[in-house]
CSV table of C-alpha atoms in Angstrom, one decimal:
chain,number,residue,atom,x,y,z
A,1,UNK,CA,24.9,-6.2,21.5
A,2,UNK,CA,23.3,-5.9,18.6
A,3,UNK,CA,19.2,-5.9,18.9
A,4,UNK,CA,18.0,-7.5,16.0
A,5,UNK,CA,15.8,-6.2,13.9
A,6,UNK,CA,13.4,-8.3,11.3
A,7,UNK,CA,14.0,-9.6,8.0
A,8,UNK,CA,12.5,-6.4,6.7
A,9,UNK,CA,15.2,-4.0,8.4
A,10,UNK,CA,12.4,-2.8,10.8
A,11,UNK,CA,12.0,-2.8,14.3
A,12,UNK,CA,9.0,-2.7,16.5
A,13,UNK,CA,8.8,0.7,18.8
A,14,UNK,CA,11.0,0.4,22.0
A,15,UNK,CA,13.8,-1.5,20.7
A,16,UNK,CA,15.8,1.6,18.6
A,17,UNK,CA,16.8,-1.2,16.2
A,18,UNK,CA,15.8,-0.5,12.9
A,19,UNK,CA,13.9,2.0,11.3
A,20,UNK,CA,9.5,2.0,11.7
A,21,UNK,CA,9.0,3.4,8.2
A,22,UNK,CA,10.0,2.9,4.6
A,23,UNK,CA,11.6,6.1,4.5
A,24,UNK,CA,13.4,5.8,7.5
A,25,UNK,CA,14.9,2.1,6.1
A,26,UNK,CA,15.7,3.9,2.8
A,27,UNK,CA,17.7,6.8,5.0
A,28,UNK,CA,19.4,4.4,6.4
A,29,UNK,CA,20.0,2.6,3.4
A,30,UNK,CA,21.6,5.5,2.2
A,31,UNK,CA,23.9,6.3,5.2
A,32,UNK,CA,25.2,2.7,5.2
A,33,UNK,CA,27.2,3.7,2.4
A,34,UNK,CA,28.8,6.9,4.1
A,35,UNK,CA,29.6,5.7,7.5
A,36,UNK,CA,32.5,3.5,7.0
A,37,UNK,CA,34.6,6.2,5.2
A,38,UNK,CA,33.4,8.7,8.4
A,39,UNK,CA,34.4,5.9,10.6
A,40,UNK,CA,37.9,6.0,9.1
A,41,UNK,CA,38.1,9.5,9.2
A,42,UNK,CA,37.2,10.6,12.4
A,43,UNK,CA,40.3,10.1,14.4
A,44,UNK,CA,41.9,12.5,12.0
A,45,UNK,CA,39.4,15.2,11.9
A,46,UNK,CA,39.5,14.9,16.1
A,47,UNK,CA,42.9,15.5,15.9
A,48,UNK,CA,43.1,18.1,13.8
A,49,UNK,CA,39.9,19.7,14.7
A,50,UNK,CA,38.8,20.1,11.1
A,51,UNK,CA,35.2,19.7,9.7
A,52,UNK,CA,34.5,16.9,7.5
A,53,UNK,CA,33.3,19.4,4.4
A,54,UNK,CA,33.9,16.2,1.9
A,55,UNK,CA,31.9,13.8,4.2
A,56,UNK,CA,29.0,16.8,4.2
A,57,UNK,CA,29.2,17.1,0.3
A,58,UNK,CA,28.9,13.3,-0.3
A,59,UNK,CA,26.1,13.2,1.8
A,60,UNK,CA,24.4,16.2,0.3
A,61,UNK,CA,25.1,14.5,-3.6
A,62,UNK,CA,23.0,11.4,-2.0
A,63,UNK,CA,19.9,13.6,-0.5
A,64,UNK,CA,20.9,13.1,3.2
A,65,UNK,CA,20.8,17.0,3.7
A,66,UNK,CA,17.0,17.0,2.8
A,67,UNK,CA,16.4,13.7,4.6
A,68,UNK,CA,13.4,15.5,6.9
A,69,UNK,CA,12.5,17.6,4.0
A,70,UNK,CA,8.9,16.3,2.6
A,71,UNK,CA,8.9,14.6,-1.1
A,72,UNK,CA,7.4,17.5,-2.6
A,73,UNK,CA,10.2,19.9,-1.6
A,74,UNK,CA,12.8,17.5,-3.4
A,75,UNK,CA,13.3,15.7,0.3
A,76,UNK,CA,13.1,11.9,1.3
A,77,UNK,CA,9.9,12.4,3.7
A,78,UNK,CA,11.5,11.1,6.7
A,79,UNK,CA,8.7,12.2,9.6
A,80,UNK,CA,9.1,9.1,12.2
A,81,UNK,CA,11.4,10.9,15.4
A,82,UNK,CA,12.3,7.2,16.0
A,83,UNK,CA,14.1,6.7,12.1
A,84,UNK,CA,15.7,10.2,12.8
A,85,UNK,CA,17.2,9.5,16.1
A,86,UNK,CA,18.0,6.0,15.2
A,87,UNK,CA,19.8,7.8,12.0
A,88,UNK,CA,21.5,10.0,14.2
A,89,UNK,CA,22.7,7.4,16.5
A,90,UNK,CA,23.9,5.6,13.7
A,91,UNK,CA,26.1,8.6,12.6
A,92,UNK,CA,27.4,9.0,16.1
A,93,UNK,CA,28.6,5.3,16.2
A,94,UNK,CA,31.1,6.4,13.4
A,95,UNK,CA,31.6,10.4,13.9
A,96,UNK,CA,29.8,11.9,17.1
A,97,UNK,CA,30.8,15.8,15.4
A,98,UNK,CA,29.0,14.9,12.0
A,99,UNK,CA,26.1,13.2,14.0
A,100,UNK,CA,26.1,16.3,16.2
A,101,UNK,CA,25.6,18.6,13.3
A,102,UNK,CA,23.4,16.5,10.9
A,103,UNK,CA,21.0,16.7,13.5
A,104,UNK,CA,20.6,20.1,13.5
A,105,UNK,CA,19.8,19.7,9.6
A,106,UNK,CA,17.2,16.5,10.3
A,107,UNK,CA,15.7,19.3,12.8
A,108,UNK,CA,15.1,21.9,10.5
A,109,UNK,CA,13.6,19.9,8.5
A,110,UNK,CA,11.2,18.7,11.0
A,111,UNK,CA,10.4,21.8,12.5
A,112,UNK,CA,9.9,23.7,9.1
A,113,UNK,CA,7.7,20.8,8.0
A,114,UNK,CA,5.1,21.4,11.1
A,115,UNK,CA,5.7,25.4,10.6
A,116,UNK,CA,4.3,24.9,7.0
A,117,UNK,CA,1.3,23.1,8.0
A,118,UNK,CA,0.2,25.4,11.4
A,119,UNK,CA,2.3,28.3,11.6
A,120,UNK,CA,1.1,32.0,10.8
A,121,UNK,CA,0.7,33.0,7.2
A,122,UNK,CA,4.2,34.4,6.7
A,123,UNK,CA,6.0,31.5,9.3
A,124,UNK,CA,4.3,29.1,6.5
A,125,UNK,CA,5.7,31.2,3.6
A,126,UNK,CA,9.3,31.2,5.0
A,127,UNK,CA,9.2,27.5,6.2
A,128,UNK,CA,8.4,26.8,2.4
A,129,UNK,CA,11.4,28.7,1.2
A,130,UNK,CA,13.8,27.0,3.7
A,131,UNK,CA,12.3,23.3,2.5
A,132,UNK,CA,12.9,24.1,-0.8
A,133,UNK,CA,16.2,25.4,-0.1
A,134,UNK,CA,17.4,22.1,1.6
A,135,UNK,CA,15.3,19.8,-0.6
A,136,UNK,CA,16.5,21.2,-4.0
A,137,UNK,CA,19.2,23.1,-3.7
A,138,UNK,CA,21.1,21.3,-0.5
A,139,UNK,CA,21.5,24.3,1.6
A,140,UNK,CA,23.0,23.3,4.6
A,141,UNK,CA,21.2,25.4,7.5
A,142,UNK,CA,22.6,26.0,11.3
A,143,UNK,CA,21.3,26.6,14.1
A,144,UNK,CA,22.6,29.6,16.0
A,145,UNK,CA,21.0,29.1,19.4
A,146,UNK,CA,23.1,29.6,22.6
A,147,UNK,CA,23.8,33.9,23.8
A,148,UNK,CA,27.2,34.7,24.7
A,149,UNK,CA,26.3,36.9,27.6
A,150,UNK,CA,24.4,39.0,25.6
A,151,UNK,CA,20.9,38.8,24.6
A,152,UNK,CA,20.7,38.5,21.1
A,153,UNK,CA,18.0,41.0,19.8
A,154,UNK,CA,16.2,41.8,16.6
A,155,UNK,CA,15.8,45.8,16.9
A,156,UNK,CA,13.1,47.5,14.8
A,157,UNK,CA,14.8,49.3,11.3
A,158,UNK,CA,13.5,52.0,9.2
A,159,UNK,CA,12.6,50.2,6.6
A,160,UNK,CA,10.5,47.9,8.2
A,161,UNK,CA,12.3,44.9,8.9
A,162,UNK,CA,14.6,44.4,11.6
A,163,UNK,CA,18.8,44.7,12.6
A,164,UNK,CA,20.1,41.5,14.3
A,165,UNK,CA,22.7,42.2,16.8
A,166,UNK,CA,24.3,40.0,19.1
A,167,UNK,CA,27.0,37.0,19.4
A,168,UNK,CA,25.7,33.1,19.7
A,169,UNK,CA,28.6,30.4,20.8
A,170,UNK,CA,28.8,26.8,19.9
A,171,UNK,CA,26.9,27.1,16.3
A,172,UNK,CA,28.0,23.9,14.8
A,173,UNK,CA,29.0,24.1,11.1
A,174,UNK,CA,28.9,27.4,11.4
A,175,UNK,CA,31.7,28.7,8.8
A,176,UNK,CA,30.4,26.1,6.3
A,177,UNK,CA,26.6,26.2,6.5
A,178,UNK,CA,24.9,28.1,3.5
A,179,UNK,CA,22.0,29.8,6.2
A,180,UNK,CA,21.3,30.4,9.8
A,181,UNK,CA,18.3,30.3,11.7
A,182,UNK,CA,19.1,32.4,14.8
A,183,UNK,CA,16.8,32.4,18.2
A,184,UNK,CA,16.4,35.9,19.4
A,185,UNK,CA,14.5,38.2,21.0
A,186,UNK,CA,12.6,41.6,19.7
A,187,UNK,CA,13.6,44.9,21.2
A,188,UNK,CA,10.0,47.1,20.2
A,189,UNK,CA,10.3,50.5,20.3
A,190,UNK,CA,6.7,49.8,22.7
A,191,UNK,CA,5.1,47.0,24.0
A,192,UNK,CA,6.6,43.4,25.3
A,193,UNK,CA,9.7,41.7,23.5
A,194,UNK,CA,8.6,38.6,21.4
A,195,UNK,CA,10.8,35.3,21.2
A,196,UNK,CA,11.8,35.3,17.4
A,197,UNK,CA,13.9,33.1,15.1
A,198,UNK,CA,15.7,34.9,12.0
A,199,UNK,CA,16.7,33.3,8.5
A,200,UNK,CA,19.9,34.7,7.4
A,201,UNK,CA,22.2,33.3,4.4
A,202,UNK,CA,25.9,33.1,5.2
A,203,UNK,CA,26.7,35.9,3.2
A,204,UNK,CA,24.3,38.4,5.0
A,205,UNK,CA,26.1,41.6,5.5
A,206,UNK,CA,27.1,42.1,9.4
A,207,UNK,CA,27.5,38.2,9.8
A,208,UNK,CA,30.8,36.9,11.0
A,209,UNK,CA,31.6,32.9,11.5
A,210,UNK,CA,35.2,32.6,12.1
A,211,UNK,CA,36.4,28.9,11.6
A,212,UNK,CA,38.5,29.3,14.9
A,213,UNK,CA,36.6,26.3,17.0
A,214,UNK,CA,39.2,24.6,19.2
A,215,UNK,CA,36.6,22.3,21.5
A,216,UNK,CA,37.5,19.7,24.5
A,217,UNK,CA,35.3,17.6,22.3
A,218,UNK,CA,33.2,17.2,19.2
A,219,UNK,CA,36.3,18.9,17.7
A,220,UNK,CA,35.3,18.1,14.0
A,221,UNK,CA,31.7,19.9,14.7
A,222,UNK,CA,33.1,23.4,13.9
A,223,UNK,CA,31.0,24.7,16.7
A,224,UNK,CA,32.1,28.5,16.4
A,225,UNK,CA,30.9,31.7,17.6
A,226,UNK,CA,28.8,33.5,15.2
A,227,UNK,CA,28.6,37.5,15.5
A,228,UNK,CA,25.9,39.8,14.0
A,229,UNK,CA,26.6,43.2,13.8
A,230,UNK,CA,23.5,45.0,12.5
A,231,UNK,CA,22.7,42.3,9.9
A,232,UNK,CA,19.7,43.4,7.6
A,233,UNK,CA,16.6,40.9,8.2
A,234,UNK,CA,13.6,41.5,6.4
A,235,UNK,CA,10.0,41.3,8.3
A,236,UNK,CA,9.3,38.2,6.0
A,237,UNK,CA,12.7,36.3,7.4
A,238,UNK,CA,11.4,36.7,10.7
A,239,UNK,CA,9.4,34.0,12.7
A,240,UNK,CA,7.2,35.9,15.6
A,241,UNK,CA,6.7,33.7,19.1
A,242,UNK,CA,5.1,34.3,22.0
A,243,UNK,CA,6.3,37.3,24.7
A,244,UNK,CA,9.4,36.4,26.5
A,245,UNK,CA,9.6,35.7,30.1
A,246,UNK,CA,5.8,34.1,29.9
A,247,UNK,CA,5.2,30.7,30.5
A,248,UNK,CA,4.4,28.4,27.2
A,249,UNK,CA,3.7,25.0,27.8
A,250,UNK,CA,2.4,24.8,24.4
A,251,UNK,CA,5.9,25.5,23.1
A,252,UNK,CA,7.2,22.3,25.0
A,253,UNK,CA,5.9,20.6,22.1
A,254,UNK,CA,8.1,21.7,19.6
A,255,UNK,CA,10.8,21.8,21.9
A,256,UNK,CA,10.6,18.2,22.3
A,257,UNK,CA,10.3,17.6,18.3
A,258,UNK,CA,13.0,19.4,17.3
A,259,UNK,CA,15.9,18.1,20.0
A,260,UNK,CA,14.9,14.7,21.3
A,261,UNK,CA,16.7,13.2,18.0
A,262,UNK,CA,20.1,14.9,19.6
A,263,UNK,CA,20.1,12.0,22.3
A,264,UNK,CA,21.0,9.5,19.6
A,265,UNK,CA,24.6,11.2,19.5
A,266,UNK,CA,25.0,10.2,22.9
A,267,UNK,CA,23.6,6.8,22.5
A,268,UNK,CA,25.6,6.4,19.7
A,269,UNK,CA,28.8,7.3,21.6
A,270,UNK,CA,27.8,4.6,24.3
A,271,UNK,CA,27.3,2.1,21.5
A,272,UNK,CA,30.8,2.6,19.6
A,273,UNK,CA,32.6,2.8,23.2
A,274,UNK,CA,31.2,-0.9,24.1
A,275,UNK,CA,31.2,-2.6,20.8
A,276,UNK,CA,35.3,-1.2,20.9
A,277,UNK,CA,35.8,-2.4,24.0
A,278,UNK,CA,34.3,-5.9,23.9
A,279,UNK,CA,35.8,-6.9,20.4
A,280,UNK,CA,39.4,-5.6,22.0
A,281,UNK,CA,38.6,-8.1,24.9
A,282,UNK,CA,37.5,-11.1,22.7
A,283,UNK,CA,40.4,-10.4,20.4
A,284,UNK,CA,42.6,-11.5,23.5
A,285,UNK,CA,41.3,-14.8,23.7
A,286,UNK,CA,41.2,-17.2,26.6
A,287,UNK,CA,38.5,-16.5,29.8
A,288,UNK,CA,38.4,-13.0,30.9
A,289,UNK,CA,38.5,-12.6,34.7
A,290,UNK,CA,35.5,-12.9,36.5
A,291,UNK,CA,35.8,-8.7,37.2
A,292,UNK,CA,36.3,-8.3,33.3
A,293,UNK,CA,33.4,-10.3,32.9
A,294,UNK,CA,31.6,-8.1,35.5
A,295,UNK,CA,32.2,-5.0,33.8
A,296,UNK,CA,31.2,-6.2,30.4
A,297,UNK,CA,27.6,-7.4,31.1
A,298,UNK,CA,27.2,-4.1,33.1
A,299,UNK,CA,28.1,-2.2,29.8
A,300,UNK,CA,25.1,-4.2,28.1
A,301,UNK,CA,22.5,-3.3,31.0
A,302,UNK,CA,23.5,0.0,31.1
A,303,UNK,CA,23.0,0.0,27.3
A,304,UNK,CA,20.1,-1.5,27.1
A,305,UNK,CA,18.8,0.9,30.0
A,306,UNK,CA,19.8,3.8,27.8
A,307,UNK,CA,18.5,2.4,24.7
A,308,UNK,CA,14.9,1.3,26.0
A,309,UNK,CA,14.6,4.9,28.1
A,310,UNK,CA,14.8,6.5,24.3
A,311,UNK,CA,13.1,4.7,22.8
A,312,UNK,CA,9.9,4.9,25.0
A,313,UNK,CA,10.5,8.7,25.0
A,314,UNK,CA,10.7,8.8,21.0
A,315,UNK,CA,7.6,6.3,20.8
A,316,UNK,CA,5.4,8.6,23.2
A,317,UNK,CA,7.0,12.0,20.8
A,318,UNK,CA,5.7,10.3,17.8
A,319,UNK,CA,2.6,9.4,19.3
A,320,UNK,CA,1.9,13.3,20.5
A,321,UNK,CA,3.4,15.0,17.5
A,322,UNK,CA,0.4,15.2,15.3
A,323,UNK,CA,-2.4,15.0,17.8
A,324,UNK,CA,-2.8,19.1,16.7
A,325,UNK,CA,-6.3,19.0,18.1
A,326,UNK,CA,-5.3,18.2,21.5
A,327,UNK,CA,-5.2,20.7,24.5
A,328,UNK,CA,-2.1,22.5,23.3
A,329,UNK,CA,-0.5,22.9,26.9
A,330,UNK,CA,-1.2,19.3,28.1
A,331,UNK,CA,0.2,18.4,24.9
A,332,UNK,CA,3.6,20.4,25.6
A,333,UNK,CA,3.6,18.9,29.0
A,334,UNK,CA,2.8,15.2,27.9
A,335,UNK,CA,5.6,15.3,25.3
A,336,UNK,CA,8.5,17.3,27.7
A,337,UNK,CA,8.5,15.0,30.7
A,338,UNK,CA,9.4,11.5,28.7
A,339,UNK,CA,12.0,13.4,27.1
A,340,UNK,CA,13.6,15.0,30.3
A,341,UNK,CA,13.3,11.7,32.0
A,342,UNK,CA,15.2,10.1,28.8
A,343,UNK,CA,18.0,12.8,28.3
A,344,UNK,CA,18.6,12.5,31.8
A,345,UNK,CA,19.1,8.3,31.6
A,346,UNK,CA,21.5,9.0,28.7
A,347,UNK,CA,23.5,11.7,29.6
A,348,UNK,CA,24.2,9.7,33.2
A,349,UNK,CA,24.5,6.3,31.3
A,350,UNK,CA,26.3,7.6,28.3
A,351,UNK,CA,29.1,8.7,30.2
A,352,UNK,CA,29.1,6.0,32.4
A,353,UNK,CA,29.2,3.3,30.2
A,354,UNK,CA,32.2,5.4,28.1
A,355,UNK,CA,34.0,5.5,31.8
A,356,UNK,CA,33.8,1.6,32.2
A,357,UNK,CA,34.7,1.1,29.0
A,358,UNK,CA,38.2,3.0,29.9
A,359,UNK,CA,38.5,1.0,32.8
A,360,UNK,CA,38.2,-2.1,30.9
A,361,UNK,CA,41.1,-1.1,28.6
A,362,UNK,CA,43.5,0.6,30.4
A,363,UNK,CA,45.8,3.3,30.3
A,364,UNK,CA,46.0,3.4,26.4
A,365,UNK,CA,42.4,4.7,26.2
A,366,UNK,CA,44.2,8.2,28.2
A,367,UNK,CA,46.3,9.4,25.6
A,368,UNK,CA,44.5,11.9,23.4
A,369,UNK,CA,43.9,10.1,20.4
A,370,UNK,CA,42.8,7.0,21.5
A,371,UNK,CA,38.7,6.4,20.2
A,372,UNK,CA,38.1,5.7,23.9
A,373,UNK,CA,39.5,9.4,24.3
A,374,UNK,CA,37.4,11.2,22.2
A,375,UNK,CA,34.5,9.2,23.2
A,376,UNK,CA,35.0,10.7,26.6
A,377,UNK,CA,35.2,13.6,25.5
A,378,UNK,CA,32.3,13.9,23.3
A,379,UNK,CA,29.5,12.3,26.1
A,380,UNK,CA,30.5,15.7,28.1
A,381,UNK,CA,28.4,17.7,25.6
A,382,UNK,CA,25.1,16.3,26.3
A,383,UNK,CA,24.8,17.6,29.6
A,384,UNK,CA,24.5,21.6,28.6
A,385,UNK,CA,22.5,20.6,25.3
A,386,UNK,CA,19.1,22.5,25.4
A,387,UNK,CA,16.6,21.6,26.3
A,388,UNK,CA,16.7,21.3,29.6
A,389,UNK,CA,20.3,21.8,31.3
A,390,UNK,CA,20.7,19.6,34.2
A,391,UNK,CA,19.5,22.4,36.2
A,392,UNK,CA,16.5,23.1,34.3
A,393,UNK,CA,15.4,19.4,33.9
A,394,UNK,CA,15.3,19.1,38.1
A,395,UNK,CA,13.0,22.1,38.2
A,396,UNK,CA,10.9,21.1,35.5
A,397,UNK,CA,10.7,17.5,36.7
A,398,UNK,CA,10.2,17.8,40.4
A,399,UNK,CA,7.3,20.8,39.6
A,400,UNK,CA,5.5,18.2,37.0
A,401,UNK,CA,5.7,15.3,39.9
A,402,UNK,CA,4.3,17.4,42.9
A,403,UNK,CA,1.9,19.1,40.7
A,404,UNK,CA,3.3,22.7,41.2
A,405,UNK,CA,4.4,22.9,37.1
A,406,UNK,CA,2.3,26.2,36.8
A,407,UNK,CA,4.1,27.8,39.3
A,408,UNK,CA,7.5,28.1,38.0
A,409,UNK,CA,10.6,25.6,36.5
A,410,UNK,CA,11.6,25.6,33.1
A,411,UNK,CA,9.9,27.2,30.7
């Protein structure tokens, strides 16, 4: 089931069929030249658990790594979250592991552009440096977010900078990244600890990113662990945020903008599974059994539900993203709720679509290297992607509905 865009290749908001902006259209045109090769290589990379570095090098040569970097810094200038998510979806239809990794790169360009416009003096200078690296030097910047049991910390150093200590897991493309942005907390000698993000080159002293990923799904994403063993970080390479443990509704705007495009990964997996399955049924010829026709109709209903819910949340995000004069807390809440509605719908519905496709295809889909087997494993990753996990989303959305969101829930 493919929705129709207009003659320009663009589509109205709410369809997730085509790009809404000229920049998004240009990105989709570039990606179109790369997607067939990605799709043909996906099974082999999944089987071997290998990162498609050659594909990333070709994408870099075509400017894709700087897709969301402003043109003045050498990027393509894509700003629409709708168009970013659509690009991620199209990539995921070919290879979800590549889409997962590229979303991280796209998200970095968006968040650094916002930091450059609205951050502190230190933050603006650092953001501009990252944007130039992405746009002109084709830097591949990985995000290290998820702690592994022990909180990753920035400890004050004698030279006025910091030392980064900790361990992160599920850091996509880590062994091949040129730089890292690392979520951490400060460990001050006095006062409350602060949330922070540290920027490090991949060859920083004490940073180790072994190429040992062996995941159940997203096997070509190189989502390894990364170790930080007293890594020196200059003060100018740290973004300082708010205090740890203090609810900050304003920050939810940034969380939404940086993460909503990730839902395109799971929308793309669902689309790819549906298209593979329907094509197989069509090739058989004849009139399928009534149960088969019913499941096929249900696939398209589920896919329509998934896509329209996601498109509506993207429309909301694009609407609020640049309304920086609005009340920051209210703006954050108005952005996060639709994002979490869509995230729950996408996570549930994408998994259900893949399962229905396996039912239609039968036992062959249960073999390790069947395309639907890959989709089944990859789609599972959506549930624990931040923000929020399922439990945190339930806390947040129930509090939002009951009017108790100032009293608890995810922050």
